[in-house]
Amino acid sequence: MGNINNVDIITCSIRRNSHPKAVNALLIVDVQYDFIDGSLALKNCPSQHQGEQVIPMINKLLKDIHFDVVVYTQDWHTHDHISFFDNLHLRAHLLAKDSKQAHELNVFDTAIFLLDDPRPLRVEQILWPAHCIQHTHGAELHKDLNIIKPTKTRKIINLLKGYDSNIDSYSAFWDNMKIRETELHSKLKAHNVSQVFIVGIATDVCVYFTALHALENGYKTYLIQDACRGVDETNINLRLDELKGRHCSVIQTADVKDLI
């Protein structure tokens, strides 16, 4: 084995520094009252998950790990939102011929609407209980979630989504029809974010679609499984398998420190 000289040391140092530290973002998805103990509480869904269990996990991540960017998302629906079962009568005349009709539809069924927005749209929409209505308690972030302040080395992004009354928005990046992009991607790129860690509610809905679009946008994407809760256990497993197949890393909170 040869001696290591000064040239070797300098060369190793240059190689090590040629790979700059990744800029990391934590995406905290929809930790809102209505998904925890309100009208669409996970404990009343097939999974019977306790949505509040994500809060201490997320708070620990915020305490123990420095993320360069922290994003808080909120569902932010209008009273007449298309996703609410109670609003079905407002658009019954827009149901497609191959959709179940109004008298056949129940909560959690999928309706198919034909809309002009302004171009013709075929919108497949799960009918949920009314939830996360703008400026209501149910739409607020849970009081136990740590809402941190920006610093010189940490940016905070607050993102409202789903406020178009005719098109839902599960993802933090796009509406469900991929017609209108949110500001999230442009803001993350402005801060040079290269990898994202996703937590929150619900694993098989808003967390899944946010992770999917993060991958499509070129981010190294991590879904922190023990800091998420979902609607349906079977669907959760299917969604996670799909994300893994697309090279999303499904990890646990204990894994994060070694990835930052």
CSV table of C-alpha atoms in Angstrom, one decimal:
chain,number,residue,atom,x,y,z
A,1,MET,CA,0.0,0.0,0.0
A,2,GLY,CA,1.5,3.3,-1.1
A,3,ASN,CA,1.9,6.4,1.0
A,4,ILE,CA,-0.8,9.1,0.8
A,5,ASN,CA,0.9,12.4,-0.2
A,6,ASN,CA,-0.4,15.9,-0.2
A,7,VAL,CA,-1.6,15.7,-3.8
A,8,ASP,CA,-3.7,12.7,-2.9
A,9,ILE,CA,-5.3,14.6,0.0
A,10,ILE,CA,-6.0,17.6,-2.1
A,11,THR,CA,-7.5,15.5,-4.9
A,12,CYS,CA,-9.8,13.6,-2.4
A,13,SER,CA,-10.9,16.9,-0.9
A,14,ILE,CA,-11.8,18.3,-4.4
A,15,ARG,CA,-13.7,15.2,-5.3
A,16,ARG,CA,-15.6,15.3,-2.0
A,17,ASN,CA,-16.5,19.0,-2.4
A,18,SER,CA,-17.6,18.5,-6.0
A,19,HIS,CA,-20.9,17.0,-4.8
A,20,PRO,CA,-22.7,19.9,-3.0
A,21,LYS,CA,-25.0,19.1,-0.1
A,22,ALA,CA,-28.5,18.4,-1.2
A,23,VAL,CA,-31.1,21.0,-0.4
A,24,ASN,CA,-34.0,19.3,1.5
A,25,ALA,CA,-37.6,20.1,1.9
A,26,LEU,CA,-40.1,18.6,4.3
A,27,LEU,CA,-43.7,18.6,2.9
A,28,ILE,CA,-46.3,18.4,5.6
A,29,VAL,CA,-49.5,17.5,3.9
A,30,ASP,CA,-53.0,18.4,5.3
A,31,VAL,CA,-52.6,17.9,9.0
A,32,GLN,CA,-56.0,19.5,9.5
A,33,TYR,CA,-58.8,19.0,12.1
A,34,ASP,CA,-61.3,17.6,9.7
A,35,PHE,CA,-59.0,14.7,8.8
A,36,ILE,CA,-58.2,14.0,12.5
A,37,ASP,CA,-61.4,14.4,14.5
A,38,GLY,CA,-63.8,16.2,12.1
A,39,SER,CA,-66.1,15.4,9.2
A,40,LEU,CA,-63.6,13.2,7.3
A,41,ALA,CA,-61.6,11.8,10.3
A,42,LEU,CA,-59.5,8.8,9.3
A,43,LYS,CA,-60.7,6.9,12.3
A,44,ASN,CA,-64.1,6.8,10.6
A,45,CYS,CA,-62.7,5.5,7.3
A,46,PRO,CA,-62.0,1.9,6.5
A,47,SER,CA,-58.4,2.1,7.8
A,48,GLN,CA,-59.6,3.4,11.2
A,49,HIS,CA,-56.3,5.2,11.4
A,50,GLN,CA,-55.7,7.8,14.2
A,51,GLY,CA,-54.7,10.8,12.2
A,52,GLU,CA,-53.4,12.6,15.3
A,53,GLN,CA,-50.6,10.0,15.5
A,54,VAL,CA,-48.7,11.8,12.7
A,55,ILE,CA,-48.2,14.9,14.8
A,56,PRO,CA,-45.6,13.8,17.4
A,57,MET,CA,-43.7,12.1,14.6
A,58,ILE,CA,-43.6,15.3,12.5
A,59,ASN,CA,-42.8,17.5,15.5
A,60,LYS,CA,-39.8,15.3,16.3
A,61,LEU,CA,-38.6,15.6,12.7
A,62,LEU,CA,-38.9,19.4,13.0
A,63,LYS,CA,-37.0,19.4,16.3
A,64,ASP,CA,-34.2,17.0,15.5
A,65,ILE,CA,-33.5,17.7,11.8
A,66,HIS,CA,-32.7,20.9,10.0
A,67,PHE,CA,-34.7,21.1,6.7
A,68,ASP,CA,-33.8,23.9,4.4
A,69,VAL,CA,-37.5,24.4,3.4
A,70,VAL,CA,-40.6,23.4,5.3
A,71,VAL,CA,-44.0,23.3,3.5
A,72,TYR,CA,-47.4,23.2,5.2
A,73,THR,CA,-50.3,22.3,2.9
A,74,GLN,CA,-54.0,22.7,3.5
A,75,ASP,CA,-57.1,21.5,1.7
A,76,TRP,CA,-59.0,24.8,1.2
A,77,HIS,CA,-62.4,24.1,-0.3
A,78,THR,CA,-65.3,26.4,-1.2
A,79,HIS,CA,-68.8,25.7,0.3
A,80,ASP,CA,-70.0,24.5,-3.2
A,81,HIS,CA,-67.0,22.2,-3.9
A,82,ILE,CA,-67.5,19.4,-6.4
A,83,SER,CA,-66.0,16.8,-4.1
A,84,PHE,CA,-68.8,17.1,-1.4
A,85,PHE,CA,-71.5,14.5,-1.6
A,86,ASP,CA,-73.9,17.1,-0.1
A,87,ASN,CA,-73.4,19.3,-3.2
A,88,LEU,CA,-74.3,16.5,-5.7
A,89,HIS,CA,-77.6,18.2,-6.4
A,90,LEU,CA,-75.8,21.3,-7.7
A,91,ARG,CA,-74.3,19.3,-10.6
A,92,ALA,CA,-76.7,16.4,-11.1
A,93,HIS,CA,-77.5,17.7,-14.5
A,94,LEU,CA,-73.8,17.5,-15.4
A,95,LEU,CA,-73.4,13.8,-14.7
A,96,ALA,CA,-72.2,11.8,-17.6
A,97,LYS,CA,-74.4,9.1,-19.2
A,98,ASP,CA,-72.0,6.4,-18.1
A,99,SER,CA,-71.8,7.7,-14.5
A,100,LYS,CA,-74.1,6.5,-11.7
A,101,GLN,CA,-76.9,9.0,-11.5
A,102,ALA,CA,-77.7,11.1,-8.5
A,103,HIS,CA,-80.2,8.7,-6.9
A,104,GLU,CA,-77.7,5.9,-7.2
A,105,LEU,CA,-74.7,7.6,-5.7
A,106,ASN,CA,-73.6,7.5,-2.1
A,107,VAL,CA,-70.7,9.0,0.0
A,108,PHE,CA,-67.3,7.6,-1.2
A,109,ASP,CA,-68.8,6.6,-4.6
A,110,THR,CA,-67.2,8.0,-7.8
A,111,ALA,CA,-69.2,10.3,-10.0
A,112,ILE,CA,-68.4,11.4,-13.5
A,113,PHE,CA,-69.2,15.0,-14.4
A,114,LEU,CA,-69.0,16.7,-17.8
A,115,LEU,CA,-67.9,20.2,-17.3
A,116,ASP,CA,-66.8,23.2,-19.4
A,117,ASP,CA,-63.8,24.9,-17.7
A,118,PRO,CA,-63.8,26.6,-20.3
A,119,ARG,CA,-62.9,23.5,-22.4
A,120,PRO,CA,-64.9,20.3,-22.0
A,121,LEU,CA,-63.7,18.2,-19.1
A,122,ARG,CA,-64.6,14.7,-18.0
A,123,VAL,CA,-64.1,14.8,-14.2
A,124,GLU,CA,-64.1,11.6,-12.2
A,125,GLN,CA,-64.7,12.6,-8.6
A,126,ILE,CA,-64.9,10.7,-5.3
A,127,LEU,CA,-67.8,12.1,-3.3
A,128,TRP,CA,-66.5,12.9,0.1
A,129,PRO,CA,-68.2,14.3,3.2
A,130,ALA,CA,-67.9,18.1,3.3
A,131,HIS,CA,-64.5,18.9,4.7
A,132,CYS,CA,-61.9,21.6,5.1
A,133,ILE,CA,-64.2,24.5,4.1
A,134,GLN,CA,-62.3,27.8,3.9
A,135,HIS,CA,-62.1,29.8,7.1
A,136,THR,CA,-63.6,27.0,9.2
A,137,HIS,CA,-62.1,25.3,12.2
A,138,GLY,CA,-62.0,22.0,10.3
A,139,ALA,CA,-59.7,23.6,7.7
A,140,GLU,CA,-57.2,24.8,10.3
A,141,LEU,CA,-53.9,23.0,10.9
A,142,HIS,CA,-54.1,21.0,14.2
A,143,LYS,CA,-53.1,23.1,17.2
A,144,ASP,CA,-50.5,20.5,18.3
A,145,LEU,CA,-48.6,20.6,15.0
A,146,ASN,CA,-45.5,22.6,15.4
A,147,ILE,CA,-45.7,25.6,13.1
A,148,ILE,CA,-42.1,26.8,12.9
A,149,LYS,CA,-40.9,30.3,11.8
A,150,PRO,CA,-38.6,31.1,9.0
A,151,THR,CA,-34.9,31.8,9.7
A,152,LYS,CA,-31.9,32.8,7.6
A,153,THR,CA,-31.3,29.1,6.8
A,154,ARG,CA,-34.8,27.8,6.7
A,155,LYS,CA,-37.7,28.9,4.4
A,156,ILE,CA,-41.4,28.3,5.1
A,157,ILE,CA,-44.0,27.8,2.4
A,158,ASN,CA,-47.7,27.8,3.2
A,159,LEU,CA,-49.8,26.3,0.4
A,160,LEU,CA,-53.6,26.3,0.0
A,161,LYS,CA,-55.0,23.8,-2.5
A,162,GLY,CA,-58.4,22.6,-3.7
A,163,TYR,CA,-60.0,26.0,-3.8
A,164,ASP,CA,-61.3,25.6,-7.4
A,165,SER,CA,-64.9,24.7,-6.8
A,166,ASN,CA,-65.1,22.4,-9.9
A,167,ILE,CA,-61.7,20.6,-9.8
A,168,ASP,CA,-60.3,18.9,-6.7
A,169,SER,CA,-56.6,19.0,-5.9
A,170,TYR,CA,-55.1,16.1,-4.0
A,171,SER,CA,-51.6,16.9,-4.9
A,172,ALA,CA,-49.6,19.8,-3.6
A,173,PHE,CA,-48.3,20.3,-7.1
A,174,TRP,CA,-51.3,20.1,-9.4
A,175,ASP,CA,-55.1,19.9,-9.5
A,176,ASN,CA,-56.5,16.5,-10.2
A,177,MET,CA,-56.9,17.2,-14.0
A,178,LYS,CA,-53.3,18.5,-14.2
A,179,ILE,CA,-54.7,21.8,-15.7
A,180,ARG,CA,-53.5,24.2,-13.1
A,181,GLU,CA,-50.2,23.9,-11.4
A,182,THR,CA,-49.7,25.2,-7.9
A,183,GLU,CA,-46.8,27.5,-7.0
A,184,LEU,CA,-45.0,24.8,-5.0
A,185,HIS,CA,-42.7,23.5,-7.8
A,186,SER,CA,-41.5,27.0,-8.7
A,187,LYS,CA,-40.9,27.9,-5.1
A,188,LEU,CA,-39.0,24.8,-4.4
A,189,LYS,CA,-36.8,25.3,-7.5
A,190,ALA,CA,-36.3,29.0,-6.4
A,191,HIS,CA,-34.8,27.6,-3.2
A,192,ASN,CA,-32.7,25.0,-5.2
A,193,VAL,CA,-34.5,22.1,-3.5
A,194,SER,CA,-33.3,18.7,-4.8
A,195,GLN,CA,-35.0,16.2,-2.5
A,196,VAL,CA,-38.3,16.2,-0.6
A,197,PHE,CA,-39.5,14.2,2.4
A,198,ILE,CA,-43.3,13.8,2.6
A,199,VAL,CA,-45.4,13.3,5.7
A,200,GLY,CA,-49.1,13.8,6.7
A,201,ILE,CA,-52.6,12.8,5.6
A,202,ALA,CA,-53.7,10.8,3.8
A,203,THR,CA,-51.1,8.3,2.6
A,204,ASP,CA,-53.3,6.9,-0.2
A,205,VAL,CA,-54.7,10.2,-1.4
A,206,CYS,CA,-53.0,13.6,-1.0
A,207,VAL,CA,-49.7,12.2,0.2
A,208,TYR,CA,-49.6,9.7,-2.7
A,209,PHE,CA,-50.4,12.2,-5.4
A,210,THR,CA,-47.9,14.7,-3.9
A,211,ALA,CA,-45.2,12.1,-4.0
A,212,LEU,CA,-46.1,11.0,-7.5
A,213,HIS,CA,-45.8,14.6,-8.8
A,214,ALA,CA,-42.6,15.2,-6.9
A,215,LEU,CA,-41.1,12.3,-8.7
A,216,GLU,CA,-42.4,13.6,-12.1
A,217,ASN,CA,-40.8,17.0,-11.3
A,218,GLY,CA,-37.4,15.3,-10.8
A,219,TYR,CA,-37.1,15.5,-7.0
A,220,LYS,CA,-35.4,12.7,-5.1
A,221,THR,CA,-38.5,11.7,-3.1
A,222,TYR,CA,-38.9,10.1,0.3
A,223,LEU,CA,-42.3,9.1,1.8
A,224,ILE,CA,-41.9,8.8,5.6
A,225,GLN,CA,-44.4,6.0,6.2
A,226,ASP,CA,-44.6,6.2,10.0
A,227,ALA,CA,-45.4,9.9,9.8
A,228,CYS,CA,-48.4,9.3,7.5
A,229,ARG,CA,-51.9,7.9,8.0
A,230,GLY,CA,-54.4,6.9,5.3
A,231,VAL,CA,-57.9,6.1,4.3
A,232,ASP,CA,-57.9,2.4,3.3
A,233,GLU,CA,-55.3,-0.2,4.2
A,234,THR,CA,-55.5,-2.1,0.9
A,235,ASN,CA,-55.3,1.1,-1.1
A,236,ILE,CA,-52.4,2.3,1.0
A,237,ASN,CA,-50.4,-0.8,0.2
A,238,LEU,CA,-51.1,-0.5,-3.5
A,239,ARG,CA,-50.1,3.1,-3.6
A,240,LEU,CA,-46.9,2.5,-1.7
A,241,ASP,CA,-46.0,-0.3,-4.1
A,242,GLU,CA,-46.6,1.9,-7.0
A,243,LEU,CA,-44.5,4.7,-5.6
A,244,LYS,CA,-41.6,2.2,-4.9
A,245,GLY,CA,-41.9,1.1,-8.5
A,246,ARG,CA,-41.4,4.7,-9.6
A,247,HIS,CA,-38.3,5.0,-7.4
A,248,CYS,CA,-39.8,6.8,-4.4
A,249,SER,CA,-38.0,5.7,-1.2
A,250,VAL,CA,-40.5,4.6,1.5
A,251,ILE,CA,-38.7,5.1,4.8
A,252,GLN,CA,-39.2,5.6,8.5
A,253,THR,CA,-38.5,8.7,10.6
A,254,ALA,CA,-35.5,7.0,12.1
A,255,ASP,CA,-33.9,6.8,8.6
A,256,VAL,CA,-34.1,10.5,7.9
A,257,LYS,CA,-31.1,11.8,9.8
A,258,ASP,CA,-28.7,9.7,7.7
A,259,LEU,CA,-30.2,11.1,4.5
A,260,ILE,CA,-29.8,14.8,5.2
